Every structure is written in C-alpha cells, then in structure tokens.
Amino acid sequence: MYAIKSTLPDATLKIVGEALQGALVDLIDLSLVAKQTHWNIIGSRFRSVHLQLDEVVETARSHSDIVAERAAALGLSPDGRASTVAATTGIAKVADGWQQDTQAIRTMVDALGAVIVRMRERLDDVGPVDSVTEDVLIQLVKELEKHHWMFQAENGNA
C-alpha cells in the first residue's frame, strides 16, 4: 500500500526505490563517519581538516534530505534508522580513538571513494528509467567527487 502514489510504473519504482534507499543509507553513514573523524582528529593539520570534515557532513546531511524527500515524493518510505544504516552501509568501520591527521584523511578518502562507487552504480541503474532521480544523484556525485579530490590532495598520494 502506498500513502502517496507515484505515476512511475512499479518496475521503475523498484529500481529507483532501491537506489534512493541505498543512497540515503550511505549518506547518513558518511555524515557519521565524518563527524566521528572530526571529533577524533589530532595533528598539525587539525584545524584545516577539522573544518573540511564539517563540509562533508553538511553535504551528506543536505543531500540525505533531498534523497529521502525524492523517495517520499514517489510514495516510497525512506528508512534512515540506525539499525538499517548499520546493516546496509557500504562504508568500512572507522577506527576507534584518536586519528592522526594523515590517517583521518585516509579514512575520508576511503569512505568517500566507497560511496562514490556505489552512487555511480545507482546512476547506471536509474539513468535509463528516471531522469529526475538521475539528476538528484548526479548533483550528489559531483559534490562527493569534489570532497574526494580535496582529501586526496591533502595527503598527496594517500
């Protein structure tokens, strides 16, 4: 049963729904990974990386809302519960405790890379069936790739 009924065919809704749900989970976890790293970074580049991490959190949180609202507009109930995020994220677990700035940057390069790969797979899935959702994901990937580039540049070849 749908509380909101989309004009998209059911087969399209299934593809789009899976893509949006996966994107939502990865964005929520990315924001948590960035905040955990933000709180635990130490080292000579603390301040600049600390602030850079907040930019990732802002991107992840704003786009998670866009993604969830796109799903809701299509009659799909978004699931951002902690248990769902923990069970389905594509991001590796963050190390416990303090992270040296170079390690914190590696953590973010890895996390962003994992999310970007999965987002591009979702783009491949939704592109042929829903250009509106494709556009939402394109804008997201553009921002994630910018963050990925900037963190890679922080460590040179990390």
PDB file of C-alpha atoms in Angstrom:
ATOM      1  CA  MET A   1       0.000   0.000   0.000  1.00  0.00           C
ATOM      2  CA  TYR A   2       1.220   3.470  -0.866  1.00  0.00           C
ATOM      3  CA  ALA A   3       0.174   6.568   1.093  1.00  0.00           C
ATOM      4  CA  ILE A   4       1.490   8.560  -1.858  1.00  0.00           C
ATOM      5  CA  LYS A   5       1.043   7.146  -5.360  1.00  0.00           C
ATOM      6  CA  SER A   6       3.681   7.818  -7.994  1.00  0.00           C
ATOM      7  CA  THR A   7       2.991   7.995 -11.692  1.00  0.00           C
ATOM      8  CA  LEU A   8       6.052   5.819 -12.303  1.00  0.00           C
ATOM      9  CA  PRO A   9       5.451   2.169 -13.180  1.00  0.00           C
ATOM     10  CA  ASP A  10       6.035  -0.371 -10.400  1.00  0.00           C
ATOM     11  CA  ALA A  11       9.143  -1.837 -12.076  1.00  0.00           C
ATOM     12  CA  THR A  12      10.674   1.646 -12.263  1.00  0.00           C
ATOM     13  CA  LEU A  13       9.731   2.374  -8.654  1.00  0.00           C
ATOM     14  CA  LYS A  14      11.548  -0.758  -7.539  1.00  0.00           C
ATOM     15  CA  ILE A  15      14.783   0.308  -9.278  1.00  0.00           C
ATOM     16  CA  VAL A  16      14.513   3.907  -8.136  1.00  0.00           C
ATOM     17  CA  GLY A  17      13.495   2.929  -4.612  1.00  0.00           C
ATOM     18  CA  GLU A  18      16.491   0.661  -4.147  1.00  0.00           C
ATOM     19  CA  ALA A  19      18.826   3.349  -5.480  1.00  0.00           C
ATOM     20  CA  LEU A  20      17.383   6.075  -3.257  1.00  0.00           C
ATOM     21  CA  GLN A  21      17.357   3.868  -0.156  1.00  0.00           C
ATOM     22  CA  GLY A  22      20.958   2.836  -0.730  1.00  0.00           C
ATOM     23  CA  ALA A  23      21.976   6.438  -1.307  1.00  0.00           C
ATOM     24  CA  LEU A  24      20.212   7.519   1.884  1.00  0.00           C
ATOM     25  CA  VAL A  25      21.979   4.885   3.978  1.00  0.00           C
ATOM     26  CA  ASP A  26      25.397   5.746   2.566  1.00  0.00           C
ATOM     27  CA  LEU A  27      24.855   9.473   3.103  1.00  0.00           C
ATOM     28  CA  ILE A  28      23.746   9.036   6.692  1.00  0.00           C
ATOM     29  CA  ASP A  29      26.745   6.839   7.420  1.00  0.00           C
ATOM     30  CA  LEU A  30      29.096   9.217   5.604  1.00  0.00           C
ATOM     31  CA  SER A  31      27.908  12.059   7.828  1.00  0.00           C
ATOM     32  CA  LEU A  32      28.517   9.893  10.912  1.00  0.00           C
ATOM     33  CA  VAL A  33      31.981   8.811   9.741  1.00  0.00           C
ATOM     34  CA  ALA A  34      32.922  12.425   9.030  1.00  0.00           C
ATOM     35  CA  LYS A  35      31.666  13.577  12.449  1.00  0.00           C
ATOM     36  CA  GLN A  36      33.427  10.733  14.275  1.00  0.00           C
ATOM     37  CA  THR A  37      36.636  11.624  12.467  1.00  0.00           C
ATOM     38  CA  HIS A  38      36.003  15.341  13.117  1.00  0.00           C
ATOM     39  CA  TRP A  39      35.821  14.726  16.865  1.00  0.00           C
ATOM     40  CA  ASN A  40      38.904  12.498  16.996  1.00  0.00           C
ATOM     41  CA  ILE A  41      41.440  14.081  14.652  1.00  0.00           C
ATOM     42  CA  ILE A  42      44.807  15.180  16.018  1.00  0.00           C
ATOM     43  CA  GLY A  43      47.928  16.502  14.353  1.00  0.00           C
ATOM     44  CA  SER A  44      49.473  19.576  12.813  1.00  0.00           C
ATOM     45  CA  ARG A  45      46.668  19.922  10.253  1.00  0.00           C
ATOM     46  CA  PHE A  46      43.931  19.562  12.857  1.00  0.00           C
ATOM     47  CA  ARG A  47      42.143  22.846  12.198  1.00  0.00           C
ATOM     48  CA  SER A  48      42.023  22.726   8.408  1.00  0.00           C
ATOM     49  CA  VAL A  49      40.956  19.070   8.254  1.00  0.00           C
ATOM     50  CA  HIS A  50      38.530  19.558  11.161  1.00  0.00           C
ATOM     51  CA  LEU A  51      36.759  22.285   9.169  1.00  0.00           C
ATOM     52  CA  GLN A  52      36.926  20.285   5.943  1.00  0.00           C
ATOM     53  CA  LEU A  53      35.168  17.387   7.688  1.00  0.00           C
ATOM     54  CA  ASP A  54      32.276  19.682   8.586  1.00  0.00           C
ATOM     55  CA  GLU A  55      31.880  20.469   4.886  1.00  0.00           C
ATOM     56  CA  VAL A  56      31.445  16.755   4.161  1.00  0.00           C
ATOM     57  CA  VAL A  57      28.888  16.469   6.960  1.00  0.00           C
ATOM     58  CA  GLU A  58      26.954  19.415   5.531  1.00  0.00           C
ATOM     59  CA  THR A  59      26.958  17.870   2.048  1.00  0.00           C
ATOM     60  CA  ALA A  60      25.909  14.445   3.307  1.00  0.00           C
ATOM     61  CA  ARG A  61      23.134  15.801   5.517  1.00  0.00           C
ATOM     62  CA  SER A  62      21.666  18.168   2.941  1.00  0.00           C
ATOM     63  CA  HIS A  63      21.711  15.528   0.211  1.00  0.00           C
ATOM     64  CA  SER A  64      20.302  12.853   2.512  1.00  0.00           C
ATOM     65  CA  ASP A  65      17.268  15.076   2.969  1.00  0.00           C
ATOM     66  CA  ILE A  66      16.964  15.612  -0.789  1.00  0.00           C
ATOM     67  CA  VAL A  67      17.255  11.862  -1.423  1.00  0.00           C
ATOM     68  CA  ALA A  68      14.730  10.968   1.295  1.00  0.00           C
ATOM     69  CA  GLU A  69      12.254  13.564   0.090  1.00  0.00           C
ATOM     70  CA  ARG A  70      12.623  12.313  -3.505  1.00  0.00           C
ATOM     71  CA  ALA A  71      11.737   8.826  -2.273  1.00  0.00           C
ATOM     72  CA  ALA A  72       8.769  10.139  -0.292  1.00  0.00           C
ATOM     73  CA  ALA A  73       7.532  12.130  -3.291  1.00  0.00           C
ATOM     74  CA  LEU A  74       7.438   8.848  -5.203  1.00  0.00           C
ATOM     75  CA  GLY A  75       5.462   7.096  -2.471  1.00  0.00           C
ATOM     76  CA  LEU A  76       8.481   5.232  -1.131  1.00  0.00           C
ATOM     77  CA  SER A  77       9.052   5.308   2.619  1.00  0.00           C
ATOM     78  CA  PRO A  78      12.690   6.270   3.307  1.00  0.00           C
ATOM     79  CA  ASP A  79      14.419   4.313   6.086  1.00  0.00           C
ATOM     80  CA  GLY A  80      17.172   6.177   7.893  1.00  0.00           C
ATOM     81  CA  ARG A  81      17.021   4.203  11.140  1.00  0.00           C
ATOM     82  CA  ALA A  82      20.340   3.416  12.808  1.00  0.00           C
ATOM     83  CA  SER A  83      19.775  -0.333  12.502  1.00  0.00           C
ATOM     84  CA  THR A  84      19.152  -0.027   8.765  1.00  0.00           C
ATOM     85  CA  VAL A  85      22.209   2.158   8.255  1.00  0.00           C
ATOM     86  CA  ALA A  86      24.429  -0.213  10.254  1.00  0.00           C
ATOM     87  CA  ALA A  87      23.161  -3.259   8.362  1.00  0.00           C
ATOM     88  CA  THR A  88      23.404  -1.889   4.820  1.00  0.00           C
ATOM     89  CA  THR A  89      26.135   0.741   4.621  1.00  0.00           C
ATOM     90  CA  GLY A  90      28.952   0.380   2.141  1.00  0.00           C
ATOM     91  CA  ILE A  91      31.450   2.276   4.284  1.00  0.00           C
ATOM     92  CA  ALA A  92      34.066   0.469   6.369  1.00  0.00           C
ATOM     93  CA  LYS A  93      34.079   0.862  10.148  1.00  0.00           C
ATOM     94  CA  VAL A  94      36.022   3.841  11.456  1.00  0.00           C
ATOM     95  CA  ALA A  95      38.983   3.142  13.740  1.00  0.00           C
ATOM     96  CA  ASP A  96      38.417   3.677  17.457  1.00  0.00           C
ATOM     97  CA  GLY A  97      40.028   6.551  19.303  1.00  0.00           C
ATOM     98  CA  TRP A  98      42.194   9.397  18.127  1.00  0.00           C
ATOM     99  CA  GLN A  99      43.246   9.563  14.488  1.00  0.00           C
ATOM    100  CA  GLN A 100      46.391  11.270  13.317  1.00  0.00           C
ATOM    101  CA  ASP A 101      45.538  13.813  10.624  1.00  0.00           C
ATOM    102  CA  THR A 102      47.060  11.697   7.832  1.00  0.00           C
ATOM    103  CA  GLN A 103      45.014   8.666   8.938  1.00  0.00           C
ATOM    104  CA  ALA A 104      41.860  10.762   9.269  1.00  0.00           C
ATOM    105  CA  ILE A 105      42.320  11.918   5.691  1.00  0.00           C
ATOM    106  CA  ARG A 106      42.815   8.313   4.533  1.00  0.00           C
ATOM    107  CA  THR A 107      39.618   7.378   6.370  1.00  0.00           C
ATOM    108  CA  MET A 108      37.730  10.041   4.441  1.00  0.00           C
ATOM    109  CA  VAL A 109      39.325   9.188   1.091  1.00  0.00           C
ATOM    110  CA  ASP A 110      38.269   5.565   1.591  1.00  0.00           C
ATOM    111  CA  ALA A 111      34.756   6.433   2.817  1.00  0.00           C
ATOM    112  CA  LEU A 112      34.113   8.913   0.030  1.00  0.00           C
ATOM    113  CA  GLY A 113      35.527   6.518  -2.549  1.00  0.00           C
ATOM    114  CA  ALA A 114      33.237   3.714  -1.392  1.00  0.00           C
ATOM    115  CA  VAL A 115      30.182   5.965  -1.512  1.00  0.00           C
ATOM    116  CA  ILE A 116      31.070   7.369  -4.936  1.00  0.00           C
ATOM    117  CA  VAL A 117      31.471   3.889  -6.441  1.00  0.00           C
ATOM    118  CA  ARG A 118      28.058   2.861  -5.122  1.00  0.00           C
ATOM    119  CA  MET A 119      26.442   6.132  -6.237  1.00  0.00           C
ATOM    120  CA  ARG A 120      27.778   5.681  -9.769  1.00  0.00           C
ATOM    121  CA  GLU A 121      26.329   2.157  -9.840  1.00  0.00           C
ATOM    122  CA  ARG A 122      22.995   3.630  -8.799  1.00  0.00           C
ATOM    123  CA  LEU A 123      23.295   6.218 -11.559  1.00  0.00           C
ATOM    124  CA  ASP A 124      23.733   3.397 -14.061  1.00  0.00           C
ATOM    125  CA  ASP A 125      20.565   1.762 -12.712  1.00  0.00           C
ATOM    126  CA  VAL A 126      18.292   4.816 -12.583  1.00  0.00           C
ATOM    127  CA  GLY A 127      19.548   6.637 -15.682  1.00  0.00           C
ATOM    128  CA  PRO A 128      17.540   4.581 -18.162  1.00  0.00           C
ATOM    129  CA  VAL A 129      14.305   4.722 -16.120  1.00  0.00           C
ATOM    130  CA  ASP A 130      14.069   8.048 -14.223  1.00  0.00           C
ATOM    131  CA  SER A 131      15.955  11.154 -15.280  1.00  0.00           C
ATOM    132  CA  VAL A 132      14.733  13.146 -12.272  1.00  0.00           C
ATOM    133  CA  THR A 133      16.295  10.738  -9.770  1.00  0.00           C
ATOM    134  CA  GLU A 134      19.329  10.513 -12.022  1.00  0.00           C
ATOM    135  CA  ASP A 135      19.694  14.298 -11.767  1.00  0.00           C
ATOM    136  CA  VAL A 136      19.492  14.151  -7.953  1.00  0.00           C
ATOM    137  CA  LEU A 137      22.293  11.570  -7.909  1.00  0.00           C
ATOM    138  CA  ILE A 138      24.400  13.436 -10.485  1.00  0.00           C
ATOM    139  CA  GLN A 139      24.407  16.557  -8.318  1.00  0.00           C
ATOM    140  CA  LEU A 140      25.339  14.466  -5.299  1.00  0.00           C
ATOM    141  CA  VAL A 141      28.186  12.631  -7.041  1.00  0.00           C
ATOM    142  CA  LYS A 142      29.563  15.943  -8.289  1.00  0.00           C
ATOM    143  CA  GLU A 143      29.893  17.220  -4.720  1.00  0.00           C
ATOM    144  CA  LEU A 144      31.217  13.941  -3.316  1.00  0.00           C
ATOM    145  CA  GLU A 145      33.897  13.756  -6.009  1.00  0.00           C
ATOM    146  CA  LYS A 146      34.995  17.291  -5.145  1.00  0.00           C
ATOM    147  CA  HIS A 147      35.406  16.321  -1.483  1.00  0.00           C
ATOM    148  CA  HIS A 148      37.214  13.131  -2.529  1.00  0.00           C
ATOM    149  CA  TRP A 149      39.651  15.124  -4.651  1.00  0.00           C
ATOM    150  CA  MET A 150      40.328  17.650  -1.884  1.00  0.00           C
ATOM    151  CA  PHE A 151      41.048  14.980   0.730  1.00  0.00           C
ATOM    152  CA  GLN A 152      43.343  13.150  -1.662  1.00  0.00           C
ATOM    153  CA  ALA A 153      45.199  16.408  -2.289  1.00  0.00           C
ATOM    154  CA  GLU A 154      45.628  16.845   1.480  1.00  0.00           C
ATOM    155  CA  ASN A 155      47.861  13.765   1.705  1.00  0.00           C
ATOM    156  CA  GLY A 156      49.425  13.917  -1.723  1.00  0.00           C
ATOM    157  CA  ASN A 157      49.171  10.264  -2.727  1.00  0.00           C
ATOM    158  CA  ALA A 158      47.110   8.836   0.147  1.00  0.00           C
TER     159      ALA A 158
END
